[in-house]
């Protein structure tokens, strides 16, 4: 089964307060989403493989460790884009793929409109990122696409999720570990997370 990590950290709680606040402006919202992604990535990358190398310091030769895998970050458009810079600030060599999905507002079913990936995706550790895990339909569809591309190691990072989305994702893709900054109460009748953040894509890009 998926390993599920819900963060309980003072800095993440503090930053969640900022993004939940309806008065937070676009610039601060986007910056804080990225900061949360950075903090989460520190933990979500804990099991990345490393290899030992010899490094000569000004004093002596030391055995040190470097990352021994490719990392690919795949945001689900649009809102996932808001987490990419925050993760790349820790892993600047990470490549970036994109999956464009939007939810049909009536059926809540995800509709695919774009997909593009770096060729290394098959052997990379892939971080699928999207701030909102609501019904889980978008995350499940995105992972179906990644697996069709040959991705073997996928980690999901979101900011706010609910049980419905977590259970949907972990039952369809039990090999994918899930990291969330917060688990909220429920979905409302429009499929929005309660209390949530509102429409995350609109708040990141200022489109409403
Ligand atoms: C939002 C969000 C997720 C999806 C989550 O995207 O960013 O991708 O909804 O919902 P689900 O778990 O029920 O699938 P949206 O469709 O609003 O597109 P946008 O990011 O382009 O605004
Ligand atoms: N997508 C959002 O942007 N917000 C929600 O609460 C649910 C899906």
PDB file of C-alpha atoms and ligand atoms in Angstrom:
ATOM      1  CA  UNK A   1       0.000   0.000   0.000  1.00  0.00           C
ATOM      2  CA  UNK A   2       1.016   3.619  -0.480  1.00  0.00           C
ATOM      3  CA  UNK A   3       2.956   5.191   2.360  1.00  0.00           C
ATOM      4  CA  UNK A   4       0.979   8.299   3.319  1.00  0.00           C
ATOM      5  CA  UNK A   5       2.765  11.242   4.957  1.00  0.00           C
ATOM      6  CA  UNK A   6       0.794  14.211   6.265  1.00  0.00           C
ATOM      7  CA  UNK A   7       3.211  16.842   7.541  1.00  0.00           C
ATOM      8  CA  UNK A   8       3.022  18.119  11.088  1.00  0.00           C
ATOM      9  CA  UNK A   9       5.692  20.811  11.157  1.00  0.00           C
ATOM     10  CA  UNK A  10       5.503  24.353  12.580  1.00  0.00           C
ATOM     11  CA  UNK A  11       6.802  26.010   9.393  1.00  0.00           C
ATOM     12  CA  UNK A  12       4.331  24.145   7.208  1.00  0.00           C
ATOM     13  CA  UNK A  13       1.445  24.979   9.581  1.00  0.00           C
ATOM     14  CA  UNK A  14       2.472  28.642   9.490  1.00  0.00           C
ATOM     15  CA  UNK A  15       2.634  28.708   5.691  1.00  0.00           C
ATOM     16  CA  UNK A  16      -0.684  26.839   5.347  1.00  0.00           C
ATOM     17  CA  UNK A  17      -2.269  29.658   7.355  1.00  0.00           C
ATOM     18  CA  UNK A  18      -1.028  32.129   4.732  1.00  0.00           C
ATOM     19  CA  UNK A  19      -2.327  30.218   1.707  1.00  0.00           C
ATOM     20  CA  UNK A  20      -5.693  29.396   3.309  1.00  0.00           C
ATOM     21  CA  UNK A  21      -6.333  33.094   3.978  1.00  0.00           C
ATOM     22  CA  UNK A  22      -8.636  34.494   1.281  1.00  0.00           C
ATOM     23  CA  UNK A  23      -6.929  37.899   1.687  1.00  0.00           C
ATOM     24  CA  UNK A  24      -3.491  36.591   0.602  1.00  0.00           C
ATOM     25  CA  UNK A  25      -2.521  38.162  -2.734  1.00  0.00           C
ATOM     26  CA  UNK A  26      -1.345  36.292  -5.848  1.00  0.00           C
ATOM     27  CA  UNK A  27       2.362  36.994  -5.320  1.00  0.00           C
ATOM     28  CA  UNK A  28       2.389  35.852  -1.679  1.00  0.00           C
ATOM     29  CA  UNK A  29       0.172  32.850  -2.469  1.00  0.00           C
ATOM     30  CA  UNK A  30       2.494  31.660  -5.253  1.00  0.00           C
ATOM     31  CA  UNK A  31       5.629  32.262  -3.190  1.00  0.00           C
ATOM     32  CA  UNK A  32       4.227  30.408  -0.179  1.00  0.00           C
ATOM     33  CA  UNK A  33       3.088  27.418  -2.268  1.00  0.00           C
ATOM     34  CA  UNK A  34       6.672  27.170  -3.533  1.00  0.00           C
ATOM     35  CA  UNK A  35       8.095  27.454  -0.002  1.00  0.00           C
ATOM     36  CA  UNK A  36       5.846  24.630   1.220  1.00  0.00           C
ATOM     37  CA  UNK A  37       6.929  22.516  -1.770  1.00  0.00           C
ATOM     38  CA  UNK A  38      10.596  23.074  -0.827  1.00  0.00           C
ATOM     39  CA  UNK A  39       9.999  22.012   2.776  1.00  0.00           C
ATOM     40  CA  UNK A  40       8.048  18.939   1.668  1.00  0.00           C
ATOM     41  CA  UNK A  41      10.648  17.970  -0.929  1.00  0.00           C
ATOM     42  CA  UNK A  42      13.323  17.771   1.770  1.00  0.00           C
ATOM     43  CA  UNK A  43      11.378  14.900   3.358  1.00  0.00           C
ATOM     44  CA  UNK A  44       9.952  13.340   0.176  1.00  0.00           C
ATOM     45  CA  UNK A  45      13.497  12.902  -1.202  1.00  0.00           C
ATOM     46  CA  UNK A  46      14.757  11.118   1.914  1.00  0.00           C
ATOM     47  CA  UNK A  47      15.012   7.697   0.219  1.00  0.00           C
ATOM     48  CA  UNK A  48      16.655   8.819  -3.040  1.00  0.00           C
ATOM     49  CA  UNK A  49      19.636   6.581  -3.858  1.00  0.00           C
ATOM     50  CA  UNK A  50      23.154   7.959  -3.353  1.00  0.00           C
ATOM     51  CA  UNK A  51      26.567   6.723  -4.379  1.00  0.00           C
ATOM     52  CA  UNK A  52      29.860   7.065  -2.537  1.00  0.00           C
ATOM     53  CA  UNK A  53      32.560   9.175  -4.207  1.00  0.00           C
ATOM     54  CA  UNK A  54      36.002  10.361  -3.136  1.00  0.00           C
ATOM     55  CA  UNK A  55      36.264  14.129  -2.656  1.00  0.00           C
ATOM     56  CA  UNK A  56      39.423  16.053  -1.880  1.00  0.00           C
ATOM     57  CA  UNK A  57      38.779  18.784   0.654  1.00  0.00           C
ATOM     58  CA  UNK A  58      41.475  21.400   1.418  1.00  0.00           C
ATOM     59  CA  UNK A  59      42.525  19.097   4.293  1.00  0.00           C
ATOM     60  CA  UNK A  60      42.074  15.453   3.197  1.00  0.00           C
ATOM     61  CA  UNK A  61      40.312  12.993   0.929  1.00  0.00           C
ATOM     62  CA  UNK A  62      36.806  12.226   2.185  1.00  0.00           C
ATOM     63  CA  UNK A  63      34.151   9.684   1.227  1.00  0.00           C
ATOM     64  CA  UNK A  64      31.112  11.737   0.273  1.00  0.00           C
ATOM     65  CA  UNK A  65      27.769  10.957  -1.342  1.00  0.00           C
ATOM     66  CA  UNK A  66      26.055  12.259  -4.447  1.00  0.00           C
ATOM     67  CA  UNK A  67      22.597  11.574  -5.842  1.00  0.00           C
ATOM     68  CA  UNK A  68      22.571   8.393  -7.894  1.00  0.00           C
ATOM     69  CA  UNK A  69      19.368   8.870  -9.861  1.00  0.00           C
ATOM     70  CA  UNK A  70      17.726  11.191 -12.336  1.00  0.00           C
ATOM     71  CA  UNK A  71      14.880  13.245 -10.890  1.00  0.00           C
ATOM     72  CA  UNK A  72      11.948  14.333 -13.030  1.00  0.00           C
ATOM     73  CA  UNK A  73       9.312  16.704 -11.665  1.00  0.00           C
ATOM     74  CA  UNK A  74       5.917  16.478 -13.384  1.00  0.00           C
ATOM     75  CA  UNK A  75       3.395  19.199 -12.478  1.00  0.00           C
ATOM     76  CA  UNK A  76      -0.261  18.681 -13.348  1.00  0.00           C
ATOM     77  CA  UNK A  77      -1.187  21.900 -15.156  1.00  0.00           C
ATOM     78  CA  UNK A  78      -1.981  24.418 -14.166  1.00  0.00           C
ATOM     79  CA  UNK A  79      -1.707  24.501 -10.393  1.00  0.00           C
ATOM     80  CA  UNK A  80       1.153  21.995 -10.170  1.00  0.00           C
ATOM     81  CA  UNK A  81       3.439  24.540 -11.872  1.00  0.00           C
ATOM     82  CA  UNK A  82       3.273  26.486  -8.618  1.00  0.00           C
ATOM     83  CA  UNK A  83       5.338  23.795  -6.854  1.00  0.00           C
ATOM     84  CA  UNK A  84       8.103  23.267  -9.440  1.00  0.00           C
ATOM     85  CA  UNK A  85      10.490  26.129  -8.561  1.00  0.00           C
ATOM     86  CA  UNK A  86      10.301  25.212  -4.890  1.00  0.00           C
ATOM     87  CA  UNK A  87      11.478  21.658  -5.614  1.00  0.00           C
ATOM     88  CA  UNK A  88      14.055  22.699  -8.221  1.00  0.00           C
ATOM     89  CA  UNK A  89      15.621  25.031  -5.669  1.00  0.00           C
ATOM     90  CA  UNK A  90      16.718  21.831  -3.882  1.00  0.00           C
ATOM     91  CA  UNK A  91      17.354  19.701  -7.001  1.00  0.00           C
ATOM     92  CA  UNK A  92      18.456  22.125  -9.735  1.00  0.00           C
ATOM     93  CA  UNK A  93      19.384  19.267 -12.090  1.00  0.00           C
ATOM     94  CA  UNK A  94      15.839  17.881 -12.095  1.00  0.00           C
ATOM     95  CA  UNK A  95      14.159  17.738 -15.487  1.00  0.00           C
ATOM     96  CA  UNK A  96      10.517  18.787 -15.847  1.00  0.00           C
ATOM     97  CA  UNK A  97       7.677  17.056 -17.701  1.00  0.00           C
ATOM     98  CA  UNK A  98       4.125  18.407 -17.971  1.00  0.00           C
ATOM     99  CA  UNK A  99       0.661  16.880 -17.891  1.00  0.00           C
ATOM    100  CA  UNK A 100      -2.236  19.181 -18.762  1.00  0.00           C
ATOM    101  CA  UNK A 101      -5.501  18.115 -17.126  1.00  0.00           C
ATOM    102  CA  UNK A 102      -8.572  20.076 -16.175  1.00  0.00           C
ATOM    103  CA  UNK A 103     -11.651  18.856 -14.348  1.00  0.00           C
ATOM    104  CA  UNK A 104     -14.950  18.928 -16.170  1.00  0.00           C
ATOM    105  CA  UNK A 105     -16.905  21.189 -13.805  1.00  0.00           C
ATOM    106  CA  UNK A 106     -20.057  19.026 -13.954  1.00  0.00           C
ATOM    107  CA  UNK A 107     -18.701  15.482 -13.942  1.00  0.00           C
ATOM    108  CA  UNK A 108     -15.390  16.301 -12.148  1.00  0.00           C
ATOM    109  CA  UNK A 109     -13.750  13.875 -14.622  1.00  0.00           C
ATOM    110  CA  UNK A 110     -10.203  14.868 -15.670  1.00  0.00           C
ATOM    111  CA  UNK A 111      -9.725  15.874 -19.330  1.00  0.00           C
ATOM    112  CA  UNK A 112      -6.241  15.530 -20.845  1.00  0.00           C
ATOM    113  CA  UNK A 113      -5.039  18.400 -23.084  1.00  0.00           C
ATOM    114  CA  UNK A 114      -1.230  18.205 -22.977  1.00  0.00           C
ATOM    115  CA  UNK A 115       1.590  15.792 -22.150  1.00  0.00           C
ATOM    116  CA  UNK A 116       5.350  16.117 -22.683  1.00  0.00           C
ATOM    117  CA  UNK A 117       8.158  14.326 -20.846  1.00  0.00           C
ATOM    118  CA  UNK A 118      11.947  14.193 -20.793  1.00  0.00           C
ATOM    119  CA  UNK A 119      13.276  10.951 -22.351  1.00  0.00           C
ATOM    120  CA  UNK A 120      14.877   9.950 -19.020  1.00  0.00           C
ATOM    121  CA  UNK A 121      11.472   9.409 -17.411  1.00  0.00           C
ATOM    122  CA  UNK A 122      11.670   5.583 -17.591  1.00  0.00           C
ATOM    123  CA  UNK A 123      14.584   5.329 -15.178  1.00  0.00           C
ATOM    124  CA  UNK A 124      14.052   8.497 -13.151  1.00  0.00           C
ATOM    125  CA  UNK A 125      12.429   9.051  -9.785  1.00  0.00           C
ATOM    126  CA  UNK A 126       9.338  11.012 -10.816  1.00  0.00           C
ATOM    127  CA  UNK A 127       7.729  13.556  -8.485  1.00  0.00           C
ATOM    128  CA  UNK A 128       4.149  14.139  -9.630  1.00  0.00           C
ATOM    129  CA  UNK A 129       3.058  17.462  -8.129  1.00  0.00           C
ATOM    130  CA  UNK A 130      -0.346  19.100  -7.809  1.00  0.00           C
ATOM    131  CA  UNK A 131      -1.433  21.172  -4.805  1.00  0.00           C
ATOM    132  CA  UNK A 132      -5.000  19.782  -4.657  1.00  0.00           C
ATOM    133  CA  UNK A 133      -5.991  16.112  -4.156  1.00  0.00           C
ATOM    134  CA  UNK A 134      -9.796  16.309  -4.257  1.00  0.00           C
ATOM    135  CA  UNK A 135     -11.570  13.311  -5.861  1.00  0.00           C
ATOM    136  CA  UNK A 136      -8.126  12.038  -6.879  1.00  0.00           C
ATOM    137  CA  UNK A 137      -9.294  11.637 -10.479  1.00  0.00           C
ATOM    138  CA  UNK A 138      -6.583  13.930 -11.881  1.00  0.00           C
ATOM    139  CA  UNK A 139      -3.762  12.277  -9.917  1.00  0.00           C
ATOM    140  CA  UNK A 140      -4.912   8.758 -10.906  1.00  0.00           C
ATOM    141  CA  UNK A 141      -5.150   9.756 -14.593  1.00  0.00           C
ATOM    142  CA  UNK A 142      -1.727  11.457 -14.469  1.00  0.00           C
ATOM    143  CA  UNK A 143      -0.094   8.360 -12.961  1.00  0.00           C
ATOM    144  CA  UNK A 144      -1.756   6.145 -15.602  1.00  0.00           C
ATOM    145  CA  UNK A 145      -0.073   8.367 -18.211  1.00  0.00           C
ATOM    146  CA  UNK A 146       3.314   8.316 -16.444  1.00  0.00           C
ATOM    147  CA  UNK A 147       3.234   4.515 -16.195  1.00  0.00           C
ATOM    148  CA  UNK A 148       2.378   4.265 -19.917  1.00  0.00           C
ATOM    149  CA  UNK A 149       5.518   6.328 -20.533  1.00  0.00           C
ATOM    150  CA  UNK A 150       7.482   3.676 -18.630  1.00  0.00           C
ATOM    151  CA  UNK A 151       7.955   5.506 -15.307  1.00  0.00           C
ATOM    152  CA  UNK A 152       8.654   2.939 -12.592  1.00  0.00           C
ATOM    153  CA  UNK A 153       9.214   5.043  -9.466  1.00  0.00           C
ATOM    154  CA  UNK A 154       6.592   7.714  -8.841  1.00  0.00           C
ATOM    155  CA  UNK A 155       6.059   9.851  -5.735  1.00  0.00           C
ATOM    156  CA  UNK A 156       3.000  12.114  -5.382  1.00  0.00           C
ATOM    157  CA  UNK A 157       3.353  15.490  -3.649  1.00  0.00           C
ATOM    158  CA  UNK A 158       0.287  17.636  -2.961  1.00  0.00           C
ATOM    159  CA  UNK A 159      -0.488  20.437  -0.531  1.00  0.00           C
ATOM    160  CA  UNK A 160      -4.078  19.765   0.584  1.00  0.00           C
ATOM    161  CA  UNK A 161      -6.000  16.494   0.212  1.00  0.00           C
ATOM    162  CA  UNK A 162      -9.059  14.710   1.569  1.00  0.00           C
ATOM    163  CA  UNK A 163      -9.702  11.039   2.377  1.00  0.00           C
ATOM    164  CA  UNK A 164     -11.668  10.504  -0.844  1.00  0.00           C
ATOM    165  CA  UNK A 165      -8.695  11.484  -3.007  1.00  0.00           C
ATOM    166  CA  UNK A 166      -6.131   9.724  -0.825  1.00  0.00           C
ATOM    167  CA  UNK A 167      -8.125   6.464  -0.857  1.00  0.00           C
ATOM    168  CA  UNK A 168      -8.796   6.682  -4.595  1.00  0.00           C
ATOM    169  CA  UNK A 169      -5.114   7.275  -5.377  1.00  0.00           C
ATOM    170  CA  UNK A 170      -3.704   4.667  -3.001  1.00  0.00           C
ATOM    171  CA  UNK A 171      -6.169   1.975  -4.134  1.00  0.00           C
ATOM    172  CA  UNK A 172      -5.507   2.549  -7.881  1.00  0.00           C
ATOM    173  CA  UNK A 173      -1.741   3.069  -7.492  1.00  0.00           C
ATOM    174  CA  UNK A 174      -0.611   1.394  -4.255  1.00  0.00           C
ATOM    175  CA  UNK A 175       3.037   1.604  -5.355  1.00  0.00           C
ATOM    176  CA  UNK A 176       2.937   5.434  -5.240  1.00  0.00           C
ATOM    177  CA  UNK A 177       3.752   7.115  -1.924  1.00  0.00           C
ATOM    178  CA  UNK A 178       1.707  10.206  -1.057  1.00  0.00           C
ATOM    179  CA  UNK A 179       2.989  13.376   0.644  1.00  0.00           C
ATOM    180  CA  UNK A 180       0.517  16.077   1.693  1.00  0.00           C
ATOM    181  CA  UNK A 181       1.005  19.232   3.756  1.00  0.00           C
ATOM    182  CA  UNK A 182      -2.510  18.903   5.198  1.00  0.00           C
ATOM    183  CA  UNK A 183      -5.509  16.590   5.207  1.00  0.00           C
ATOM    184  CA  UNK A 184      -8.822  18.459   5.178  1.00  0.00           C
ATOM    185  CA  UNK A 185     -12.373  17.553   6.150  1.00  0.00           C
ATOM    186  CA  UNK A 186     -14.332  16.870   2.956  1.00  0.00           C
ATOM    187  CA  UNK A 187     -15.368  17.966  -0.533  1.00  0.00           C
ATOM    188  CA  UNK A 188     -18.303  20.310  -1.058  1.00  0.00           C
ATOM    189  CA  UNK A 189     -20.991  19.649  -3.683  1.00  0.00           C
ATOM    190  CA  UNK A 190     -18.839  21.354  -6.361  1.00  0.00           C
ATOM    191  CA  UNK A 191     -15.870  19.082  -5.627  1.00  0.00           C
ATOM    192  CA  UNK A 192     -13.897  21.789  -3.774  1.00  0.00           C
ATOM    193  CA  UNK A 193     -11.886  20.892  -0.692  1.00  0.00           C
ATOM    194  CA  UNK A 194     -13.340  22.204   2.606  1.00  0.00           C
ATOM    195  CA  UNK A 195     -11.836  24.344   4.096  1.00  0.00           C
ATOM    196  CA  UNK A 196      -9.130  24.045   1.404  1.00  0.00           C
ATOM    197  CA  UNK A 197      -7.639  27.003  -0.451  1.00  0.00           C
ATOM    198  CA  UNK A 198     -10.296  27.723  -3.051  1.00  0.00           C
ATOM    199  CA  UNK A 199      -9.356  27.372  -6.721  1.00  0.00           C
ATOM    200  CA  UNK A 200      -5.607  26.908  -6.492  1.00  0.00           C
ATOM    201  CA  UNK A 201      -4.827  27.479 -10.198  1.00  0.00           C
ATOM    202  CA  UNK A 202      -6.765  30.749 -10.179  1.00  0.00           C
ATOM    203  CA  UNK A 203      -5.016  31.893  -6.994  1.00  0.00           C
ATOM    204  CA  UNK A 204      -1.519  31.059  -8.328  1.00  0.00           C
ATOM    205  CA  UNK A 205      -2.037  32.753 -11.684  1.00  0.00           C
ATOM    206  CA  UNK A 206      -4.468  35.521 -10.690  1.00  0.00           C
ATOM    207  CA  UNK A 207      -7.089  34.379 -13.174  1.00  0.00           C
ATOM    208  CA  UNK A 208     -10.070  35.275 -10.976  1.00  0.00           C
TER     209      UNK A 208
HETATM  210  C1  LIG B   1      -7.493  21.224  -9.910  1.00  0.00           C
HETATM  211  C2  LIG B   1      -6.239  20.788  -9.179  1.00  0.00           C
HETATM  212  C3  LIG B   1      -6.130  19.352  -9.548  1.00  0.00           C
HETATM  213  C4  LIG B   1      -7.558  18.911  -9.641  1.00  0.00           C
HETATM  214  C5  LIG B   1      -7.902  18.152  -8.398  1.00  0.00           C
HETATM  215  O1  LIG B   1      -7.230  21.495 -11.231  1.00  0.00           O
HETATM  216  O2  LIG B   1      -5.101  21.550  -9.488  1.00  0.00           O
HETATM  217  O3  LIG B   1      -5.447  19.131 -10.779  1.00  0.00           O
HETATM  218  O4  LIG B   1      -8.354  20.092  -9.732  1.00  0.00           O
HETATM  219  O5  LIG B   1      -9.152  17.629  -8.462  1.00  0.00           O
HETATM  220  P1  LIG B   1      -9.441  16.081  -8.494  1.00  0.00           P
HETATM  221  O6  LIG B   1      -8.607  15.456  -7.421  1.00  0.00           O
HETATM  222  O7  LIG B   1     -10.918  16.001  -8.198  1.00  0.00           O
HETATM  223  O8  LIG B   1      -9.117  15.551  -9.853  1.00  0.00           O
HETATM  224  P2  LIG B   1      -8.303  22.199 -12.195  1.00  0.00           P
HETATM  225  O9  LIG B   1      -9.123  21.193 -12.907  1.00  0.00           O
HETATM  226  O10 LIG B   1      -9.056  23.219 -11.407  1.00  0.00           O
HETATM  227  O11 LIG B   1      -7.383  22.865 -13.299  1.00  0.00           O
HETATM  228  P3  LIG B   1      -6.403  24.125 -13.178  1.00  0.00           P
HETATM  229  O12 LIG B   1      -5.233  23.703 -12.287  1.00  0.00           O
HETATM  230  O13 LIG B   1      -5.987  24.348 -14.582  1.00  0.00           O
HETATM  231  O14 LIG B   1      -7.153  25.277 -12.599  1.00  0.00           O
HETATM  232  N1  LIG B   2      -9.143  22.098  -7.309  1.00  0.00           N
HETATM  233  C1  LIG B   2      -8.893  23.269  -6.666  1.00  0.00           C
HETATM  234  O1  LIG B   2      -8.227  24.169  -7.204  1.00  0.00           O
HETATM  235  N2  LIG B   2      -9.414  23.424  -5.438  1.00  0.00           N
HETATM  236  C2  LIG B   2     -10.132  22.472  -4.832  1.00  0.00           C
HETATM  237  O2  LIG B   2     -10.552  22.684  -3.682  1.00  0.00           O
HETATM  238  C3  LIG B   2     -10.354  21.265  -5.515  1.00  0.00           C
HETATM  239  C4  LIG B   2      -9.848  21.113  -6.761  1.00  0.00           C
END
